[in-house]
C-alpha positions in Angstrom: -0.2 0.0 0.1 1.1 3.4 -0.7 0.0 7.3 -0.6 -1.2 8.7 -3.4 -1.3 12.3 -4.7 -4.3 13.3 -6.3 -5.7 15.6 -8.9 -6.2 19.0 -6.3 -2.0 19.1 -7.3 -2.3 19.8 -10.3 -0.9 23.2 -10.9 -0.1 23.6 -7.1 2.8 21.3 -6.4 3.0 22.5 -2.3 5.7 20.8 -1.0 5.1 21.1 2.0 4.1 17.1 2.1 8.0 16.6 1.1 9.4 17.5 4.3 7.3 15.4 6.2 8.2 12.3 4.2 10.9 9.9 6.0 11.7 7.8 3.2 11.8 11.0 0.2 9.1 9.2 -1.9 8.0 12.2 -3.6 8.8 12.9 -6.9 8.5 16.4 -9.2 6.7 15.6 -12.0 6.1 18.7 -14.5 2.6 19.4 -13.6 2.0 17.6 -9.9 4.0 15.7 -6.6 3.8 12.4 -7.5 4.6 9.6 -4.6 6.7 6.2 -5.9 4.8 3.6 -4.5 8.1 1.5 -4.6 9.4 3.7 -1.7 6.5 4.6 0.0 6.3 3.3 3.7 2.8 4.0 4.2 3.0 6.3 7.4 0.4 9.1 7.1 3.2 11.6 7.4 2.9 13.3 4.5 -1.5 13.3 4.5 -2.0 16.1 6.9 0.8 18.3 5.5 -0.8 19.1 2.3 -2.8 22.1 2.3 -5.1 21.3 -1.3 -6.1 18.0 0.1 -4.4 16.0 -2.8 -3.2 12.8 -1.0 -4.8 10.0 -0.3 -3.7 6.3 0.7 -4.9 4.0 -1.9 -6.8 2.5 0.4 -9.2 5.1 0.7 -8.9 7.6 -2.6 -12.0 8.8 -3.4 -13.7 6.9 -6.2 -12.9 9.6 -8.8 -9.8 9.8 -8.6 -8.6 5.7 -8.6 -6.7 6.6 -11.5 -4.2 8.3 -10.3 -2.9 5.3 -8.4 -1.7 4.4 -11.8 -1.1 8.2 -12.4 1.3 8.0 -9.9 3.0 4.6 -10.1 3.9 6.1 -14.4 5.2 9.4 -13.3 7.2 8.4 -10.3 9.2 5.9 -12.7 10.3 9.5 -14.5 9.6 12.2 -12.5 12.4 14.2 -10.6 13.7 12.7 -7.1 12.7 15.5 -4.6 13.9 15.4 -1.2 13.4 19.3 0.4 10.4 21.7 -0.4 10.9 24.2 -3.6 8.4 26.8 -4.6 5.0 25.8 -5.4 4.0 25.6 -9.3 4.2 29.4 -10.6 0.2 29.1 -11.0 -0.3 27.6 -7.5 -2.5 30.5 -6.4 -5.0 30.7 -9.3 -4.7 26.8 -9.3 -5.2 25.6 -5.4 -9.4 25.9 -5.7 -10.1 24.4 -8.3 -11.1 21.1 -8.6 -11.9 19.9 -12.8 -8.0 20.0 -13.3 -6.9 16.7 -14.7 -7.0 18.4 -18.2 -4.2 20.2 -17.8 -2.0 17.2 -16.8 1.1 16.6 -19.2 1.2 13.3 -19.1 -0.3 11.6 -21.9 -2.6 9.8 -20.4 
């Protein structure tokens, strides 16, 4: 089991969660953060740190976000490792309260 970054992170990429992760499971894709399921230890440290409520355990993910389990798996293979907080996406303030953003994800799915 692993935690999953969902649609709410697209075009936001707040990294409060990264600092909470004891095993450096986060990776930075172009439009969102993802969690590498091979590294995640299911500790729950990241979930409460996300300011846009984008992180869920794969066992409790909302039905409309289930495809993000595979998106995290796929993107974590090529995304850049991230071990510390960085600046959010340049348009984070504009997008943080927008719910339907999947179409903005540039990963070709």
